[in-house]
Coordinates of C-alpha atoms in Angstrom, one line a residue:
Chain V
M229 CA 99.1 126.3 74.5
I230 CA 102.2 127.5 72.5
A231 CA 104.7 124.8 71.8
S232 CA 108.4 125.1 72.4
T233 CA 110.3 125.1 69.2
T234 CA 113.5 123.8 70.6
A235 CA 114.1 120.9 68.2
A236 CA 117.1 119.4 70.1
L237 CA 114.8 118.6 73.0
A238 CA 112.8 115.5 73.4
I239 CA 110.6 117.0 76.1
S240 CA 110.1 120.6 77.0
T241 CA 107.8 122.3 79.4
T242 CA 107.4 125.9 80.3
G243 CA 105.6 127.3 83.3
L244 CA 103.7 124.1 83.8
R245 CA 101.2 124.2 86.6
K246 CA 98.7 121.7 88.1
T247 CA 96.7 122.2 91.3
Y248 CA 94.5 119.5 92.8
R249 CA 91.4 120.5 94.6
N250 CA 89.7 118.3 97.1
R251 CA 87.6 118.6 100.3
K252 CA 90.7 119.5 102.3
G253 CA 91.5 122.4 100.0
R254 CA 94.0 123.0 97.2
H255 CA 97.3 121.3 96.7
V256 CA 99.8 122.7 94.2
A257 CA 101.4 119.6 92.6
V258 CA 103.4 121.4 89.9
A259 CA 104.2 125.1 90.3
G260 CA 105.5 126.5 87.1
L261 CA 107.9 123.8 86.0
D262 CA 110.4 124.5 83.2
L263 CA 111.8 121.2 82.1
A264 CA 114.1 120.4 79.2
V265 CA 115.0 116.9 78.4
P266 CA 117.7 116.6 75.7
L267 CA 117.4 114.2 72.8
G268 CA 119.1 110.8 73.3
G269 CA 120.5 109.3 76.5
V270 CA 119.0 108.8 79.9
H271 CA 117.6 111.8 81.7
G272 CA 117.0 111.5 85.4
F273 CA 113.9 113.3 86.8
L274 CA 114.7 113.5 90.4
G275 CA 112.7 114.7 93.4
P276 CA 111.2 113.5 96.6
N277 CA 107.9 111.8 96.8
G278 CA 105.1 114.3 96.2
S279 CA 107.4 116.7 94.4
G280 CA 105.3 116.6 91.2
K281 CA 107.2 114.1 89.0
T282 CA 104.3 111.7 88.3
T283 CA 101.8 114.6 87.8
T284 CA 104.2 116.1 85.2
I285 CA 104.5 112.8 83.4
R286 CA 100.7 112.3 83.4
M287 CA 100.3 115.8 82.0
L288 CA 102.8 115.1 79.2
L289 CA 100.9 111.9 78.3
G290 CA 97.5 113.6 78.3
L291 CA 96.2 111.7 81.3
I292 CA 95.5 114.8 83.3
R293 CA 95.0 118.4 82.3
A294 CA 97.5 121.1 83.0
D295 CA 96.1 124.3 84.6
A296 CA 98.7 126.5 82.8
G297 CA 101.9 126.3 80.9
T298 CA 103.1 124.7 77.7
M299 CA 104.5 121.3 76.9
S300 CA 106.0 119.7 73.9
I301 CA 107.3 116.3 72.9
F302 CA 109.6 116.1 69.9
D303 CA 108.6 119.7 69.2
H304 CA 104.9 118.7 69.0
E305 CA 102.7 120.7 71.3
V306 CA 100.9 118.4 73.7
P307 CA 98.2 117.5 74.6
D308 CA 96.8 119.0 71.4
R309 CA 99.2 117.2 69.0
L310 CA 99.8 114.2 71.2
P311 CA 98.1 111.9 68.8
D312 CA 100.8 112.8 66.2
V313 CA 103.6 111.9 68.4
V314 CA 102.2 109.2 70.8
G315 CA 103.4 106.5 68.5
R316 CA 107.0 107.5 69.3
V317 CA 106.5 107.5 73.1
G318 CA 106.5 104.5 75.3
A319 CA 105.5 105.1 78.9
I320 CA 105.1 103.3 82.2
V321 CA 103.3 105.5 84.7
E322 CA 103.8 104.4 88.3
S323 CA 102.9 100.7 88.6
P324 CA 102.1 98.7 85.5
K325 CA 98.4 98.4 84.8
F326 CA 97.0 95.7 82.6
F327 CA 93.8 93.5 82.5
P328 CA 94.5 91.1 85.3
A329 CA 92.4 88.2 83.9
F330 CA 94.1 88.3 80.5
S331 CA 97.5 86.7 79.8
G332 CA 100.5 88.9 79.3
R333 CA 100.4 87.9 75.6
K334 CA 96.7 88.8 75.3
N335 CA 97.3 92.2 76.9
L336 CA 100.1 92.9 74.5
Q337 CA 98.2 91.6 71.5
L338 CA 95.3 94.0 72.2
L339 CA 97.7 96.9 72.4
A340 CA 99.6 95.9 69.3
E341 CA 96.4 95.6 67.4
A342 CA 95.2 99.0 68.6
I343 CA 98.3 100.6 67.1
D344 CA 98.3 98.4 64.0
R345 CA 101.5 96.6 64.7
P346 CA 102.0 93.1 63.3
R347 CA 101.2 90.2 65.6
G348 CA 104.7 88.8 65.5
I349 CA 106.0 91.8 67.4
V350 CA 104.3 90.6 70.6
D351 CA 106.4 87.4 70.7
Q352 CA 109.4 89.5 69.9
V353 CA 109.0 91.9 72.8
L354 CA 108.1 89.1 75.1
E355 CA 111.4 87.4 74.3
Q356 CA 113.2 90.7 74.6
T357 CA 111.9 91.1 78.2
A358 CA 112.5 87.4 79.1
L359 CA 108.7 86.8 79.4
G360 CA 108.4 84.4 76.5
E361 CA 107.8 81.4 78.7
R362 CA 105.2 83.1 80.9
G363 CA 103.4 85.0 78.1
K364 CA 100.5 82.7 78.2
D365 CA 99.9 83.0 82.0
K366 CA 97.4 85.4 83.5
Y367 CA 98.8 88.8 84.3
R368 CA 97.4 88.5 87.9
T369 CA 99.8 85.6 88.5
Y370 CA 102.9 87.7 87.6
S371 CA 105.4 88.9 90.2
L372 CA 106.1 92.6 90.5
G373 CA 109.3 92.2 88.4
M374 CA 107.4 90.4 85.7
K375 CA 104.7 93.0 85.7
Q376 CA 107.3 95.7 85.3
R377 CA 109.0 93.7 82.4
L378 CA 105.6 93.3 80.7
A379 CA 105.1 97.1 81.0
I380 CA 108.5 97.6 79.3
A381 CA 107.5 95.1 76.7
A382 CA 104.3 97.1 76.0
T383 CA 106.4 100.3 75.6
L384 CA 108.6 98.4 73.1
L385 CA 105.6 97.5 70.9
K386 CA 105.8 101.0 69.5
E387 CA 109.5 100.9 68.8
P388 CA 109.6 104.3 70.6
D389 CA 112.1 107.1 70.4
L390 CA 111.2 108.3 73.9
L391 CA 110.6 106.1 76.9
I392 CA 109.2 107.4 80.1
F393 CA 109.7 105.3 83.2
D394 CA 108.1 106.5 86.3
E395 CA 109.7 105.1 89.5
P396 CA 110.5 101.9 87.5
T397 CA 112.3 100.0 90.3
N398 CA 109.7 100.5 93.0
G399 CA 109.1 97.2 94.8
L400 CA 111.7 95.2 92.8
D401 CA 114.3 92.9 94.3
P402 CA 118.0 93.7 93.8
A403 CA 118.2 91.5 90.7
G404 CA 115.1 93.2 89.2
I405 CA 116.5 96.6 90.0
R406 CA 119.7 95.8 88.2
E407 CA 117.9 94.4 85.2
I408 CA 115.7 97.5 84.8
R409 CA 118.7 99.8 85.2
N410 CA 120.6 97.9 82.6
T411 CA 117.6 98.0 80.3
M412 CA 117.4 101.8 80.7
R413 CA 121.1 102.2 80.1
S414 CA 121.0 100.0 77.1
L415 CA 118.0 101.9 75.6
G416 CA 119.9 105.2 76.2
E417 CA 123.0 103.8 74.5
Q418 CA 120.9 102.8 71.5
G419 CA 120.2 106.5 71.0
K420 CA 116.7 106.6 72.4
T421 CA 115.7 109.2 74.9
V422 CA 114.9 107.7 78.3
L423 CA 113.2 109.9 81.0
V424 CA 113.4 108.1 84.3
S425 CA 111.7 109.6 87.3
S426 CA 112.9 108.5 90.6
H427 CA 113.2 109.6 94.2
I428 CA 116.3 107.4 94.6
L429 CA 119.5 109.5 94.1
D430 CA 121.7 106.5 93.6
E431 CA 119.5 105.2 90.8
V432 CA 119.7 108.4 88.8
E433 CA 123.4 108.8 89.5
Q434 CA 124.0 105.3 88.1
V435 CA 121.9 105.4 85.0
A436 CA 121.4 109.0 84.0
D437 CA 123.5 111.2 81.7
T438 CA 121.6 114.3 82.6
V439 CA 119.3 115.2 85.4
S440 CA 116.6 117.6 86.4
I441 CA 115.9 118.0 90.1
I442 CA 112.6 119.2 91.2
G443 CA 111.0 120.0 94.5
H444 CA 107.6 121.4 95.4
G445 CA 106.7 121.2 91.7
R446 CA 109.5 123.5 90.6
L447 CA 112.8 122.9 88.8
L448 CA 115.8 123.3 91.2
A449 CA 118.7 122.3 89.0
S450 CA 119.3 120.8 85.6
G451 CA 122.2 119.6 83.5
R452 CA 124.7 116.8 83.2
V453 CA 124.9 114.8 86.4
A454 CA 128.5 115.5 86.9
D455 CA 128.0 119.3 86.3
V456 CA 125.1 119.5 88.7
I457 CA 127.1 117.9 91.4
G458 CA 130.2 120.1 90.7
D459 CA 128.2 123.3 90.5
Q460 CA 126.4 122.8 93.7
T461 CA 128.9 121.2 96.2
A462 CA 132.5 121.7 96.9
T463 CA 134.7 118.6 96.8
S464 CA 136.3 117.5 100.0
L465 CA 139.3 115.4 101.0
R466 CA 139.6 112.7 103.6
V467 CA 143.1 112.6 105.0
G468 CA 144.8 109.8 107.0
V469 CA 147.9 110.7 109.0
A470 CA 149.7 109.3 112.0
D471 CA 149.1 112.3 114.2
P472 CA 145.7 113.7 113.3
V473 CA 145.7 116.3 116.1
A474 CA 148.9 117.9 114.9
A475 CA 147.7 117.7 111.3
H476 CA 144.4 119.4 112.3
R477 CA 146.3 122.2 113.9
I478 CA 148.6 122.8 111.0
L479 CA 145.9 122.7 108.3
T480 CA 143.6 124.9 110.4
A481 CA 146.4 127.4 110.9
G482 CA 146.7 127.4 107.1
G483 CA 143.2 128.7 106.7
L484 CA 141.5 125.4 105.8
L485 CA 138.2 124.1 107.2
V486 CA 139.0 120.9 108.9
R487 CA 137.0 118.5 111.0
Q488 CA 137.9 115.1 112.5
D489 CA 136.0 112.0 111.4
G490 CA 137.2 109.1 113.5
A491 CA 140.9 108.5 112.7
L492 CA 140.7 110.6 109.6
L493 CA 140.5 114.3 108.9
V494 CA 138.0 115.8 106.5
V495 CA 139.1 119.0 104.7
E496 CA 136.0 120.7 103.5
G497 CA 135.8 122.7 100.3
F498 CA 139.3 121.9 99.2
S499 CA 140.4 119.4 96.6
D500 CA 144.1 120.0 96.1
G501 CA 145.6 116.8 97.5
A502 CA 149.2 117.7 96.6
E503 CA 149.0 121.0 98.6
I504 CA 147.7 119.1 101.7
T505 CA 150.6 116.6 101.3
R506 CA 153.1 119.4 100.9
R507 CA 151.9 121.4 104.0
L508 CA 151.9 118.3 106.3
A509 CA 155.3 117.0 105.0
A510 CA 156.8 120.4 105.8
H511 CA 156.0 119.5 109.5
D512 CA 157.3 115.9 109.1
L513 CA 153.8 114.6 109.0
F514 CA 153.3 112.1 106.1
V515 CA 150.0 111.3 104.6
N516 CA 149.1 107.6 104.6
E517 CA 145.6 108.0 103.1
L518 CA 144.2 110.6 100.8
I519 CA 140.6 110.2 99.5
P520 CA 138.9 112.7 97.3
V521 CA 135.2 112.9 98.4
R522 CA 132.9 113.4 95.4
A523 CA 129.7 115.1 96.3
D524 CA 126.6 112.9 95.5
L525 CA 123.2 113.9 94.5
E526 CA 122.0 113.6 98.1
S527 CA 124.2 116.4 99.2
V528 CA 123.2 118.4 96.1
F529 CA 119.6 117.9 96.8
L530 CA 120.0 118.9 100.4
E531 CA 121.9 122.0 99.4
L532 CA 119.3 122.9 96.7
T533 CA 116.4 122.4 99.0
A534 CA 118.0 123.9 102.1
D535 CA 115.6 126.9 102.0
E536 CA 112.7 125.0 100.6
G537 CA 111.8 122.9 103.7
L538 CA 111.6 119.8 101.6
E539 CA 111.9 116.2 102.9
T540 CA 115.1 114.4 102.2
V541 CA 115.0 112.0 99.3
G542 CA 115.7 108.3 99.9
V543 CA 119.0 106.7 99.2
A544 CA 119.2 103.1 98.1
R545 CA 122.6 101.5 98.2
Chain K
M59 CA 88.1 103.9 64.8
M60 CA 87.3 100.6 63.0
R61 CA 90.5 99.1 64.3
L62 CA 89.9 100.3 67.8
T63 CA 86.3 98.9 67.7
R64 CA 87.7 95.5 66.4
V65 CA 90.1 95.4 69.3
E66 CA 87.4 96.3 71.8
L67 CA 85.2 93.5 70.4
R68 CA 88.0 91.0 70.9
R69 CA 88.4 92.3 74.4
L70 CA 84.6 92.1 75.0
F71 CA 84.5 88.4 74.0
S72 CA 87.7 87.5 75.9
R73 CA 86.2 88.7 79.1
R74 CA 84.9 86.0 81.5
L75 CA 82.0 88.1 82.6
T76 CA 80.7 88.3 79.0
T77 CA 80.9 84.6 78.6
V78 CA 79.3 83.9 82.0
A79 CA 76.5 86.4 81.4
L80 CA 75.7 85.0 77.9
L81 CA 75.9 81.5 79.2
G82 CA 73.6 82.4 82.1
A83 CA 71.2 84.0 79.6
L84 CA 71.3 80.8 77.6
I85 CA 70.5 78.7 80.7
L86 CA 67.7 81.0 81.7
T87 CA 66.3 80.8 78.2
G88 CA 66.4 77.1 78.5
L89 CA 64.5 77.3 81.8
M90 CA 61.9 79.6 80.2
L91 CA 61.4 77.0 77.5
F92 CA 61.1 74.3 80.1
D93 CA 58.4 76.4 81.9
S94 CA 56.6 76.8 78.5
F95 CA 56.8 73.0 78.1
Q96 CA 55.2 72.5 81.4
R97 CA 52.5 75.0 80.8
A98 CA 51.7 73.6 77.3
K99 CA 51.8 70.0 78.3
P100 CA 48.3 68.5 78.4
L101 CA 47.1 66.8 81.6
S102 CA 48.0 63.1 82.1
G103 CA 45.3 60.4 82.5
A104 CA 45.7 60.5 86.3
E105 CA 45.6 64.3 86.4
L106 CA 42.4 64.2 84.2
A107 CA 40.8 61.7 86.6
S108 CA 41.7 63.8 89.6
Q109 CA 40.4 66.9 87.9
Q110 CA 37.1 65.2 87.0
A111 CA 36.7 64.1 90.6
Q112 CA 37.3 67.8 91.7
F113 CA 34.7 69.0 89.2
D114 CA 32.1 66.4 90.3
Q115 CA 32.6 67.5 93.9
A116 CA 32.3 71.2 93.0
H117 CA 29.2 70.4 91.0
K118 CA 27.6 68.5 93.9
E119 CA 28.2 71.5 96.2
W120 CA 26.7 73.7 93.6
E121 CA 23.5 71.6 93.4
A122 CA 23.2 71.7 97.1
N123 CA 24.1 75.3 97.9
G124 CA 24.2 77.1 94.5
A125 CA 21.1 79.2 95.2
Q126 CA 22.5 80.4 98.5
M127 CA 25.9 81.1 96.9
V128 CA 24.3 83.3 94.2
Q129 CA 22.2 85.1 96.9
D130 CA 25.3 85.8 98.9
C131 CA 27.1 87.0 95.9
L132 CA 24.2 89.4 95.0
T133 CA 24.2 90.7 98.6
A134 CA 27.9 91.4 98.5
Q135 CA 27.4 93.1 95.1
A136 CA 24.7 95.3 96.5
E137 CA 26.8 96.3 99.5
Q138 CA 29.7 97.2 97.2
Q139 CA 27.4 99.2 94.9
K140 CA 26.7 101.6 97.8
T141 CA 30.2 103.0 97.4
D142 CA 30.8 102.0 93.9
P143 CA 27.6 102.0 91.8
K144 CA 29.4 100.5 88.8
A145 CA 30.5 97.4 90.7
V146 CA 29.4 94.1 89.1
F147 CA 30.2 90.7 90.6
P148 CA 30.1 87.6 88.3
C149 CA 27.2 86.0 90.2
D150 CA 25.8 84.5 87.1
Q151 CA 29.0 82.6 86.3
M152 CA 29.3 80.7 89.5
E153 CA 28.1 77.3 88.4
P154 CA 31.0 75.0 87.6
N155 CA 31.4 74.6 83.8
P156 CA 33.2 71.6 82.4
A157 CA 34.4 73.7 79.4
T158 CA 36.2 76.2 81.7
W159 CA 37.3 73.7 84.3
G160 CA 40.9 72.4 84.0
K161 CA 43.8 73.2 81.8
P162 CA 43.1 75.0 78.5
Q163 CA 44.9 73.9 75.3
A164 CA 48.2 75.8 74.7
K165 CA 48.1 78.6 72.1
F166 CA 51.2 80.2 70.8
A167 CA 49.6 83.6 70.5
E168 CA 48.6 83.5 74.2
M169 CA 51.8 82.0 75.6
M170 CA 54.5 83.9 73.7
P171 CA 53.9 87.5 74.7
S172 CA 54.4 86.8 78.4
T173 CA 57.4 84.6 77.7
L174 CA 58.9 87.2 75.5
L175 CA 58.4 89.9 78.1
A176 CA 60.3 87.7 80.7
G177 CA 63.0 87.0 78.1
S178 CA 63.3 90.7 77.3
A179 CA 63.8 91.6 80.9
L180 CA 66.6 89.1 81.1
L181 CA 68.3 90.4 77.9
I182 CA 68.1 94.0 79.0
F183 CA 69.7 93.1 82.3
V184 CA 72.5 91.1 80.6
G185 CA 73.1 94.0 78.2
F186 CA 73.3 96.5 81.1
L187 CA 75.6 94.3 83.2
V188 CA 78.0 93.5 80.3
G189 CA 78.1 97.1 79.1
T190 CA 78.8 98.4 82.6
S191 CA 81.5 95.9 83.5
F192 CA 83.2 96.2 80.1
V193 CA 84.0 99.8 80.7
A194 CA 84.2 100.0 84.5
A195 CA 86.7 97.2 84.7
E196 CA 89.2 99.3 82.7
F197 CA 89.0 102.1 85.2
S198 CA 89.1 99.8 88.3
S199 CA 92.1 97.8 87.0
G200 CA 93.9 101.0 86.0
S201 CA 94.4 99.8 82.4
M202 CA 92.5 102.8 81.0
A203 CA 95.5 105.0 81.7
N204 CA 97.7 102.5 79.8
W205 CA 95.3 102.3 77.0
L206 CA 95.3 106.1 76.6
T207 CA 99.0 106.2 76.3
F208 CA 98.5 104.2 73.1
E209 CA 95.4 106.0 71.9
P210 CA 95.1 109.5 73.5
R211 CA 92.0 110.6 71.4
R212 CA 89.5 110.1 74.1
M213 CA 86.4 110.5 72.1
R214 CA 87.6 107.8 69.7
V215 CA 88.3 105.5 72.7
Y216 CA 84.9 106.2 74.2
A217 CA 83.1 105.7 70.9
S218 CA 84.9 102.5 70.2
K219 CA 84.0 101.0 73.5
L220 CA 80.3 101.9 73.0
A221 CA 80.3 100.6 69.5
A222 CA 81.9 97.3 70.6
A223 CA 79.6 96.8 73.5
G224 CA 76.5 97.5 71.3
L225 CA 77.7 95.5 68.3
G226 CA 78.8 92.6 70.3
L227 CA 75.5 92.2 72.2
I228 CA 73.1 92.6 69.3
P229 CA 73.8 89.3 67.7
A230 CA 73.6 87.5 71.0
T231 CA 70.3 89.2 71.9
V232 CA 68.8 88.4 68.5
A233 CA 70.0 84.8 68.7
L234 CA 68.5 84.2 72.2
L235 CA 65.2 85.8 71.2
G236 CA 65.1 83.6 68.1
L237 CA 65.8 80.6 70.2
L238 CA 63.1 81.5 72.7
T239 CA 60.5 82.2 70.0
A240 CA 61.3 79.1 68.0
G241 CA 61.4 76.9 71.1
V242 CA 57.9 78.1 72.3
W243 CA 56.5 77.6 68.8
L244 CA 57.8 74.1 68.6
I245 CA 56.6 73.2 72.0
V246 CA 53.1 74.5 71.4
H247 CA 52.9 72.8 68.0
H248 CA 54.1 69.6 69.5
F249 CA 51.1 69.5 71.9
N250 CA 48.6 71.3 69.7
P251 CA 49.5 70.6 66.0
T252 CA 46.3 72.1 64.8
S253 CA 46.8 75.5 66.3
V254 CA 47.4 78.3 63.8
T255 CA 49.5 81.4 64.3
T256 CA 48.2 84.3 62.3
T257 CA 50.3 86.8 60.4
K258 CA 49.1 89.5 62.8
V259 CA 50.5 87.5 65.8
W260 CA 53.8 87.0 64.0
G261 CA 53.9 90.7 63.2
D262 CA 53.1 91.8 66.7
L263 CA 55.8 89.4 68.1
G264 CA 58.3 90.6 65.5
E265 CA 57.7 94.2 66.5
M266 CA 58.1 93.3 70.2
G267 CA 61.3 91.4 69.4
A268 CA 62.6 94.4 67.6
R269 CA 61.8 96.7 70.5
T270 CA 63.5 94.2 72.8
V271 CA 66.7 94.3 70.7
A272 CA 66.6 98.1 70.6
L273 CA 66.1 98.3 74.4
A274 CA 68.8 95.8 75.1
L275 CA 71.1 97.9 72.9
A276 CA 70.1 101.0 74.8
A277 CA 70.7 99.2 78.1
T278 CA 74.1 98.1 77.0
L279 CA 75.1 101.6 75.9
A280 CA 73.6 103.2 79.1
G281 CA 75.5 100.6 81.2
A282 CA 78.7 101.4 79.5
A283 CA 78.1 105.2 80.0
I284 CA 77.3 104.7 83.7
G285 CA 80.5 102.5 83.9
V286 CA 82.4 105.6 82.7
L287 CA 80.7 107.8 85.3
V288 CA 80.9 105.4 88.3
R289 CA 84.0 103.4 87.4
R290 CA 83.1 100.4 89.5
T291 CA 80.8 97.5 88.4
V292 CA 79.9 96.7 91.9
A293 CA 79.0 100.3 92.6
V294 CA 76.8 100.5 89.5
L295 CA 75.0 97.3 90.5
G296 CA 74.6 98.7 94.0
I297 CA 73.0 101.9 92.6
A298 CA 70.7 99.8 90.4
V299 CA 69.5 97.7 93.3
G300 CA 69.1 100.8 95.4
Y301 CA 67.1 102.4 92.7
L302 CA 64.8 99.4 92.3
V303 CA 64.2 99.1 96.1
L304 CA 64.0 102.8 97.1
V305 CA 62.7 104.5 94.0
E306 CA 60.6 101.9 92.2
G307 CA 59.5 100.2 95.5
V308 CA 59.2 102.8 98.3
F309 CA 59.0 106.0 96.4
G310 CA 56.8 104.6 93.6
Q311 CA 54.3 103.3 96.1
A312 CA 54.2 106.4 98.2
L313 CA 54.1 108.9 95.4
Q314 CA 51.8 107.4 92.8
G315 CA 51.8 110.5 90.6
A316 CA 55.4 109.8 89.8
R317 CA 54.8 106.4 88.3
P318 CA 54.9 107.6 84.7
W319 CA 58.5 108.4 85.4
L320 CA 59.6 105.1 86.8
L321 CA 61.9 103.0 84.7
Q322 CA 60.2 99.7 85.1
L323 CA 56.8 101.0 83.9
N324 CA 58.4 102.8 80.9
V325 CA 60.3 99.7 79.9
T326 CA 57.1 97.6 80.0
A327 CA 55.3 100.3 78.0
W328 CA 58.0 100.3 75.4
L329 CA 58.1 96.5 75.1
Q330 CA 54.3 96.1 75.0
H331 CA 53.5 99.2 73.0
G332 CA 51.8 100.9 75.9
A333 CA 51.1 99.8 79.4
T334 CA 48.3 100.3 82.0
Y335 CA 48.9 101.0 85.7
Y336 CA 46.6 101.9 88.6
V337 CA 46.6 104.8 91.0
D338 CA 44.4 105.1 94.0
S339 CA 41.6 107.7 93.8
C340 CA 40.3 108.4 97.3
A341 CA 37.4 110.6 98.3
T342 CA 34.8 111.0 101.1
D343 CA 31.3 110.2 99.9
A344 CA 28.0 111.7 100.9
Q345 CA 27.7 109.4 103.8
G346 CA 31.0 110.5 105.1
H347 CA 32.9 107.3 104.2
Y348 CA 36.4 107.8 103.0
T349 CA 37.0 105.2 100.3
C350 CA 39.7 104.6 97.7
Q351 CA 39.5 102.8 94.4
G352 CA 42.0 101.9 91.8
V353 CA 41.8 104.0 88.6
E354 CA 43.3 102.6 85.5
K355 CA 45.8 104.9 83.7
V356 CA 47.6 104.3 80.4
L357 CA 51.3 105.0 79.8
S358 CA 51.6 105.5 76.1
F359 CA 54.3 104.0 73.8
G360 CA 55.2 107.6 72.7
H361 CA 55.8 108.6 76.3
S362 CA 58.0 105.7 77.1
S363 CA 60.0 106.1 73.8
A364 CA 60.7 109.8 74.5
Y365 CA 61.5 109.3 78.2
L366 CA 63.8 106.3 77.8
G367 CA 65.4 107.9 74.7
L368 CA 66.1 111.0 76.7
L369 CA 67.6 109.1 79.6
V370 CA 69.9 107.2 77.3
V371 CA 71.0 110.3 75.4
L372 CA 71.6 112.1 78.7
A373 CA 73.7 109.2 80.1
L374 CA 75.8 109.0 76.9
G375 CA 76.3 112.7 76.7
L376 CA 77.3 113.1 80.3
A377 CA 79.7 110.2 80.2
A378 CA 81.3 111.6 77.0
L379 CA 81.7 115.0 78.7
V380 CA 83.2 113.5 81.8
F381 CA 85.5 111.1 80.0
R382 CA 86.8 113.9 77.8
R383 CA 87.7 116.1 80.7
R384 CA 88.4 113.9 83.7
D385 CA 91.9 113.1 84.9
V386 CA 92.7 109.5 84.5
S387 CA 94.9 107.9 87.1

């Protein structure tokens, strides 16, 4: 494989493909994915379940083999040069996996010893992830949130520059979700690169600076979260007025696309609130509520995948 | 590589199954020593009196019916010789003899080989179980994927696991064999202080012990390799039991020509520096009788060495190939 030479990228893939074969036939999990994750900050890797996110992450980490395409991490071609760069990469793939009969501390000690880290770092990362008290307990007794925190502790053993979190909040309670999201944000603010894969739009919107949206194993859109939203969906306005029927007639006559939503009007594809106010005031109708409606990633995703026949992604609020 | 092996050794001895298996082996070694004690122990006064009474009774019967018993024996021998001219019955040894009646005095050279063979089987099984579980548990718990995100060079990971399993089990195997040998020697000398163990006996036992250690090591490595291939300890044990029942039991009985390729016989031949086995040779004689007789065959040490060596190398090679290429989830 030929490595990308784009030094400003933490992760880059070109034409990445992976097909699974089983008794039922072939399933293309990743179909020529071109991914570019910039250095520093949090990058959302968004797509519905089965869109190829985990498969892509597994290929990047050398756990499964790509059928075609190139991949690089910090400008190191992977998987061939993965050993040179793996020390800078901390990853949690799907649910955390440790030896269930060993304590959290023992699990971390083995990993720390394997990468020649001093023993003291184990207590340090346990404290960092608020597991100091439970470090001596067997991993199998941990709650899902604690398991997730132990996995984060394991990634921190390396003091990595790149952290890869695959669906990190799956199964967590609201407090756990908030904790993990804060951790990701905090790591991103420290200058580390965090790649967080998720099928939850709200999560990516809350924590990510940039985003790549994939569906059916292909890249659909990529860029800053705000730009991706702005590029893909026109902003709307919700308008409150005393006589919505008259207002609807006036605005429609002015060439705007208007629909009624309860007591409010929604002006689609138009974001100039002052112009709306002026037109209605000219007919003695005065606006009592004017709300700009920002497009969210859900609508972006629906728009991007309108022709793809993909399932809708989940929304957690 | 050394660092990884050290970590794997720590993991090996932190595992409960390793502790339980070694503790179990220690307990079974103790039971073998207890059995040796029972076998070496001379008869008590009451047992001797009972034995004397039995001998007297047998001798009385011999005096009354001995001639008829010999005659019956010779008749049976003549009948057998019609189909097997070489058949010889021990008709001249039927008279009860006080020298051969009762429990002989324990001799280390006679007791130790069979005890060592039983101990070897135990240690080989322990090695296989520990080796299999050591690797398969990583796959079944999913921690192998986590491990590979810390050390992605799979051949190093594979080699370190094999090295740790092998290196970890060798001292335990040597220690248990030493305990068994020393225990039997002490027991025999306690009851029979005048018995002498020749240098040749010690040499033979030493060689057998070395072969046991080598085979336990091979079983550990093969177990680890099969653990990589099957990825579930329970599944590996199921396959092993299935093999023993179906292949060694059913198939081995039905297809006697395949016996030189059965594991159990090869293991015995390796441990004992050659083994004998019997196959039925059947034919219809001139009188039209279809008869079968057991024919003794020898399975050489060379055959077992080559065959077992090949199996272990194949298992290790195949597991390496699979581990190098297989997707880890």
